[in-house]
Amino acid sequence: MSTAESALFRAAVMQSWNAIVITDADLAAGCRVEIANPAFCAMTGYPLEELRGRTLKLLQGPDTDPALIEELRNCLREGRYFEGTTTNYRKDGSPYIVRWNISPIRDDAGTLTHFISVQQDITAYVLAQRENRLLARALDATTDPVLITDAQARIIFANVAFEEATGYTIDEVKGRTPALLRSDEHDEAFYAKLHRVLADGQDFRATFVNRRRDGSLYHAEQSISPICDESGRITHYVSVSKDISDRVDMEQALRHAATRDKLTGLYNRRHGEHLLEEACRRAQKRGGVLSLIVCDIDHFKQINDRFGHPAGDRVLSDVAHILRDSVRSGDAVIRWGGEEFVILLENCALEAAIDLGERVRNRVRAHQDAEVGALTLSLGLAGRAQDESFEQLVARADAALYTAKRSGRDRLSLA
């Protein structure tokens, strides 16, 4: 090797960012240090003057892995390459975690003359890894589902609670986006707002209706937060949610109980009055047509007196079912009280309301109860007049109903 090449190699070793140390190959003496570059001296805290002629055993301490050191000795004795990680100690006694490799150096005759070791202080990396594992265990320990994605919304982490809530394992969702949970219960405006809020670096909170792996739906109170790096660039998103399906079911049950008649499942009178008032307000504001039918089961008192209240309740339920199946999907059917029902028909002209009323009457007439026999229905129909309140509209339809009853029942009368 020329003088220039020797100088180049020495400069490369001494200026290397990695810590480099060269020892002799005298195994009996423990392989004494001959050269250590500034990076090695900075890492260990020992100047070259204190290292030269000593063995690197001086870096070992209580947490140095003895099994790894024994493996190192075997490699040195056999002149083999070695790589390992353990805890070493600086001159001031502070520990650091080092990853190093050792290569044998031979002369032209093949005789082992030296060992060269390239080392890195990986303490910060190992501690970060430990913290990440601790964080992962902590996230797994929480009962709330947690999901972490990269900036492109690709899933990189999901905790155990997420797996239990959705039925998806982490291996099934990793690399995919949270769109796999979409239930189609939210419109595009919902997701547009989500993307807009997150792009602005703000948290997005909402109640999501998500779909599990088995296709079932669940309600999740969810918070999604962007995570930014030092420059403010969004690098990840973290979502924390809570399954509130039980609470939603309870709230829906309470709302149902507050607005529905227990026997028939139709709207109760209190909620029906609210629906009527709102419908009249909309018709007044927009100029739309509104029709109302009040109907009554004929001779219902006789049914109760002759066959008993269980039969009467069955008849009420059957008639309610017929009414509900006979109207349009947007029409409201209300149990007004006793055997009386109200059908609210928005955007329904009088002629169409008459046809619907006759359809209802004929379907009830065609129904045969196994115990009671044939049933009939009397109906009163009124179309809303300009500036008429819902109370006035109900009163006119009710008057038409009594006209139908006085005229022989089983008929539809107009107000």
Short mmCIF file of N, CA and C in Angstrom, two decimals, residues 78-171:
data_model
loop_
_atom_site.label_atom_id
_atom_site.label_comp_id
_atom_site.label_asym_id
_atom_site.label_seq_id
_atom_site.Cartn_x
_atom_site.Cartn_y
_atom_site.Cartn_z
N GLU A 78 -11.62 -17.82 17.06
CA GLU A 78 -11.72 -18.51 15.78
C GLU A 78 -11.47 -17.57 14.60
N GLY A 79 -11.21 -16.30 14.89
CA GLY A 79 -10.93 -15.35 13.83
C GLY A 79 -12.13 -15.07 12.95
N ARG A 80 -13.35 -15.11 13.56
CA ARG A 80 -14.59 -14.91 12.79
C ARG A 80 -15.15 -13.50 13.01
N TYR A 81 -16.04 -13.12 12.09
CA TYR A 81 -16.75 -11.85 12.20
C TYR A 81 -17.71 -11.93 13.38
N PHE A 82 -17.87 -10.83 14.10
CA PHE A 82 -18.79 -10.79 15.24
C PHE A 82 -19.67 -9.55 15.15
N GLU A 83 -20.94 -9.72 15.58
CA GLU A 83 -21.85 -8.58 15.66
C GLU A 83 -22.73 -8.76 16.90
N GLY A 84 -22.95 -7.70 17.64
CA GLY A 84 -23.75 -7.82 18.84
C GLY A 84 -24.16 -6.48 19.41
N THR A 85 -25.03 -6.54 20.44
CA THR A 85 -25.54 -5.35 21.13
C THR A 85 -25.56 -5.63 22.63
N THR A 86 -25.04 -4.71 23.42
CA THR A 86 -25.07 -4.87 24.87
C THR A 86 -24.92 -3.50 25.52
N THR A 87 -24.83 -3.50 26.85
CA THR A 87 -24.63 -2.26 27.60
C THR A 87 -23.15 -2.13 27.96
N ASN A 88 -22.56 -1.00 27.63
CA ASN A 88 -21.20 -0.65 28.05
C ASN A 88 -21.26 0.57 28.97
N TYR A 89 -20.09 0.92 29.50
CA TYR A 89 -20.03 2.04 30.46
C TYR A 89 -18.94 3.02 30.05
N ARG A 90 -19.28 4.31 30.13
CA ARG A 90 -18.32 5.35 29.82
C ARG A 90 -17.34 5.54 30.99
N LYS A 91 -16.40 6.39 30.76
CA LYS A 91 -15.40 6.66 31.79
C LYS A 91 -16.05 7.21 33.06
N ASP A 92 -17.12 8.01 32.89
CA ASP A 92 -17.79 8.59 34.07
C ASP A 92 -18.77 7.62 34.73
N GLY A 93 -18.84 6.39 34.22
CA GLY A 93 -19.70 5.37 34.83
C GLY A 93 -21.10 5.31 34.27
N SER A 94 -21.45 6.22 33.39
CA SER A 94 -22.81 6.20 32.83
C SER A 94 -22.92 5.10 31.76
N PRO A 95 -24.05 4.39 31.75
CA PRO A 95 -24.22 3.29 30.79
C PRO A 95 -24.67 3.81 29.42
N TYR A 96 -24.37 3.08 28.39
CA TYR A 96 -24.91 3.34 27.06
C TYR A 96 -25.04 2.00 26.35
N ILE A 97 -25.98 1.96 25.42
CA ILE A 97 -26.21 0.73 24.67
C ILE A 97 -25.48 0.83 23.34
N VAL A 98 -24.66 -0.17 23.06
CA VAL A 98 -23.80 -0.12 21.90
C VAL A 98 -24.11 -1.30 20.97
N ARG A 99 -24.10 -1.00 19.68
CA ARG A 99 -24.15 -2.05 18.66
C ARG A 99 -22.81 -2.02 17.94
N TRP A 100 -22.16 -3.15 17.89
CA TRP A 100 -20.86 -3.13 17.24
C TRP A 100 -20.61 -4.41 16.45
N ASN A 101 -19.69 -4.29 15.49
CA ASN A 101 -19.23 -5.47 14.76
C ASN A 101 -17.71 -5.46 14.76
N ILE A 102 -17.16 -6.64 14.76
CA ILE A 102 -15.70 -6.81 14.79
C ILE A 102 -15.29 -7.68 13.62
N SER A 103 -14.31 -7.20 12.90
CA SER A 103 -13.77 -7.97 11.77
C SER A 103 -12.29 -8.28 12.00
N PRO A 104 -11.86 -9.51 11.67
CA PRO A 104 -10.43 -9.84 11.79
C PRO A 104 -9.63 -9.21 10.65
N ILE A 105 -8.40 -8.81 10.94
CA ILE A 105 -7.50 -8.26 9.92
C ILE A 105 -6.30 -9.20 9.80
N ARG A 106 -5.98 -9.62 8.57
CA ARG A 106 -4.87 -10.54 8.33
C ARG A 106 -3.86 -9.88 7.40
N ASP A 107 -2.60 -10.32 7.55
CA ASP A 107 -1.55 -9.79 6.67
C ASP A 107 -1.56 -10.59 5.37
N ASP A 108 -0.60 -10.28 4.51
CA ASP A 108 -0.55 -10.93 3.20
C ASP A 108 -0.35 -12.43 3.31
N ALA A 109 0.23 -12.88 4.43
CA ALA A 109 0.47 -14.32 4.61
C ALA A 109 -0.73 -15.01 5.24
N GLY A 110 -1.78 -14.24 5.55
CA GLY A 110 -2.98 -14.82 6.15
C GLY A 110 -2.93 -14.89 7.66
N THR A 111 -1.93 -14.30 8.25
CA THR A 111 -1.81 -14.33 9.71
C THR A 111 -2.69 -13.26 10.34
N LEU A 112 -3.44 -13.66 11.36
CA LEU A 112 -4.30 -12.72 12.06
C LEU A 112 -3.44 -11.74 12.86
N THR A 113 -3.59 -10.45 12.58
CA THR A 113 -2.74 -9.45 13.24
C THR A 113 -3.53 -8.46 14.09
N HIS A 114 -4.77 -8.16 13.69
CA HIS A 114 -5.54 -7.14 14.39
C HIS A 114 -7.06 -7.45 14.28
N PHE A 115 -7.80 -6.70 15.08
CA PHE A 115 -9.26 -6.68 14.95
C PHE A 115 -9.70 -5.22 14.82
N ILE A 116 -10.67 -4.99 13.94
CA ILE A 116 -11.24 -3.65 13.81
C ILE A 116 -12.72 -3.71 14.18
N SER A 117 -13.12 -2.78 15.02
CA SER A 117 -14.51 -2.76 15.50
C SER A 117 -15.15 -1.42 15.14
N VAL A 118 -16.31 -1.50 14.52
CA VAL A 118 -17.11 -0.32 14.19
C VAL A 118 -18.32 -0.32 15.12
N GLN A 119 -18.51 0.79 15.85
CA GLN A 119 -19.52 0.80 16.90
C GLN A 119 -20.46 2.01 16.77
N GLN A 120 -21.68 1.82 17.31
CA GLN A 120 -22.67 2.92 17.35
C GLN A 120 -23.35 2.94 18.72
N ASP A 121 -23.51 4.13 19.25
CA ASP A 121 -24.29 4.31 20.47
C ASP A 121 -25.77 4.36 20.05
N ILE A 122 -26.53 3.31 20.39
CA ILE A 122 -27.93 3.23 19.97
C ILE A 122 -28.87 3.40 21.18
N THR A 123 -28.38 4.04 22.23
CA THR A 123 -29.18 4.20 23.43
C THR A 123 -30.51 4.89 23.15
N ALA A 124 -30.45 6.00 22.43
CA ALA A 124 -31.69 6.75 22.16
C ALA A 124 -32.66 5.91 21.36
N TYR A 125 -32.14 5.17 20.37
CA TYR A 125 -33.00 4.33 19.54
C TYR A 125 -33.65 3.23 20.37
N VAL A 126 -32.86 2.56 21.23
CA VAL A 126 -33.40 1.46 22.04
C VAL A 126 -34.42 1.98 23.03
N LEU A 127 -34.12 3.13 23.66
CA LEU A 127 -35.08 3.70 24.60
C LEU A 127 -36.38 4.09 23.90
N ALA A 128 -36.24 4.64 22.67
CA ALA A 128 -37.44 4.98 21.91
C ALA A 128 -38.26 3.74 21.59
N GLN A 129 -37.54 2.64 21.23
CA GLN A 129 -38.22 1.39 20.95
C GLN A 129 -38.94 0.87 22.20
N ARG A 130 -38.27 0.98 23.33
CA ARG A 130 -38.89 0.54 24.58
C ARG A 130 -40.11 1.39 24.90
N GLU A 131 -39.99 2.70 24.68
CA GLU A 131 -41.13 3.58 24.94
C GLU A 131 -42.28 3.25 23.99
N ASN A 132 -41.94 2.94 22.73
CA ASN A 132 -42.99 2.58 21.77
C ASN A 132 -43.69 1.29 22.19
N ARG A 133 -42.90 0.32 22.66
CA ARG A 133 -43.50 -0.94 23.11
C ARG A 133 -44.37 -0.70 24.35
N LEU A 134 -43.87 0.17 25.24
CA LEU A 134 -44.65 0.50 26.43
C LEU A 134 -45.94 1.19 26.04
N LEU A 135 -45.85 2.12 25.07
CA LEU A 135 -47.03 2.83 24.60
C LEU A 135 -48.02 1.85 23.97
N ALA A 136 -47.50 0.92 23.17
CA ALA A 136 -48.37 -0.07 22.54
C ALA A 136 -49.07 -0.93 23.59
N ARG A 137 -48.33 -1.32 24.63
CA ARG A 137 -48.94 -2.13 25.70
C ARG A 137 -49.99 -1.30 26.45
N ALA A 138 -49.67 -0.01 26.65
CA ALA A 138 -50.63 0.86 27.34
C ALA A 138 -51.89 1.03 26.50
N LEU A 139 -51.72 1.20 25.18
CA LEU A 139 -52.88 1.36 24.31
C LEU A 139 -53.69 0.07 24.24
N ASP A 140 -52.99 -1.06 24.30
CA ASP A 140 -53.69 -2.35 24.31
C ASP A 140 -54.45 -2.55 25.61
N ALA A 141 -53.95 -1.94 26.68
CA ALA A 141 -54.59 -2.12 27.99
C ALA A 141 -55.87 -1.30 28.12
N THR A 142 -55.99 -0.22 27.32
CA THR A 142 -57.18 0.62 27.43
C THR A 142 -58.38 -0.09 26.80
N THR A 143 -59.55 0.20 27.33
CA THR A 143 -60.77 -0.45 26.84
C THR A 143 -61.37 0.29 25.64
N ASP A 144 -60.82 1.46 25.30
CA ASP A 144 -61.32 2.22 24.17
C ASP A 144 -60.55 1.86 22.90
N PRO A 145 -61.24 1.61 21.79
CA PRO A 145 -60.54 1.31 20.53
C PRO A 145 -59.65 2.48 20.09
N VAL A 146 -58.41 2.16 19.71
CA VAL A 146 -57.46 3.17 19.25
C VAL A 146 -56.93 2.74 17.89
N LEU A 147 -56.87 3.70 16.96
CA LEU A 147 -56.40 3.44 15.60
C LEU A 147 -55.42 4.54 15.23
N ILE A 148 -54.28 4.16 14.66
CA ILE A 148 -53.28 5.14 14.20
C ILE A 148 -53.03 4.90 12.73
N THR A 149 -53.07 5.98 11.95
CA THR A 149 -52.78 5.87 10.51
C THR A 149 -51.63 6.80 10.16
N ASP A 150 -51.05 6.59 8.96
CA ASP A 150 -50.06 7.53 8.46
C ASP A 150 -50.80 8.71 7.81
N ALA A 151 -50.03 9.61 7.19
CA ALA A 151 -50.63 10.82 6.62
C ALA A 151 -51.57 10.51 5.46
N GLN A 152 -51.41 9.34 4.84
CA GLN A 152 -52.28 8.92 3.73
C GLN A 152 -53.46 8.09 4.23
N ALA A 153 -53.67 8.08 5.57
CA ALA A 153 -54.79 7.38 6.21
C ALA A 153 -54.65 5.87 6.13
N ARG A 154 -53.43 5.37 5.89
CA ARG A 154 -53.20 3.92 5.93
C ARG A 154 -52.95 3.49 7.37
N ILE A 155 -53.64 2.46 7.81
CA ILE A 155 -53.57 2.02 9.20
C ILE A 155 -52.21 1.40 9.50
N ILE A 156 -51.57 1.88 10.59
CA ILE A 156 -50.29 1.30 11.01
C ILE A 156 -50.38 0.66 12.39
N PHE A 157 -51.46 0.98 13.14
CA PHE A 157 -51.62 0.39 14.47
C PHE A 157 -53.10 0.35 14.84
N ALA A 158 -53.49 -0.75 15.47
CA ALA A 158 -54.82 -0.86 16.06
C ALA A 158 -54.68 -1.67 17.34
N ASN A 159 -55.32 -1.22 18.40
CA ASN A 159 -55.15 -1.93 19.68
C ASN A 159 -56.15 -3.08 19.80
N VAL A 160 -56.01 -3.82 20.90
CA VAL A 160 -56.86 -4.99 21.14
C VAL A 160 -58.33 -4.59 21.20
N ALA A 161 -58.62 -3.45 21.83
CA ALA A 161 -60.02 -3.01 21.94
C ALA A 161 -60.63 -2.75 20.57
N PHE A 162 -59.82 -2.26 19.62
CA PHE A 162 -60.32 -2.06 18.24
C PHE A 162 -60.68 -3.41 17.62
N GLU A 163 -59.82 -4.40 17.83
CA GLU A 163 -60.09 -5.73 17.30
C GLU A 163 -61.39 -6.28 17.87
N GLU A 164 -61.59 -6.09 19.19
CA GLU A 164 -62.80 -6.61 19.84
C GLU A 164 -64.04 -5.87 19.37
N ALA A 165 -63.93 -4.56 19.13
CA ALA A 165 -65.09 -3.75 18.73
C ALA A 165 -65.49 -4.02 17.28
N THR A 166 -64.51 -4.24 16.40
CA THR A 166 -64.80 -4.33 14.97
C THR A 166 -64.77 -5.75 14.42
N GLY A 167 -64.08 -6.65 15.12
CA GLY A 167 -63.92 -8.01 14.60
C GLY A 167 -62.76 -8.16 13.65
N TYR A 168 -62.07 -7.05 13.34
CA TYR A 168 -60.90 -7.10 12.46
C TYR A 168 -59.63 -7.24 13.29
N THR A 169 -58.69 -8.11 12.87
CA THR A 169 -57.39 -8.19 13.52
C THR A 169 -56.48 -7.11 12.94
N ILE A 170 -55.40 -6.81 13.64
CA ILE A 170 -54.46 -5.79 13.16
C ILE A 170 -53.86 -6.21 11.83
N ASP A 171 -53.62 -7.50 11.65
CA ASP A 171 -53.05 -7.96 10.38
C ASP A 171 -54.02 -7.75 9.22
#
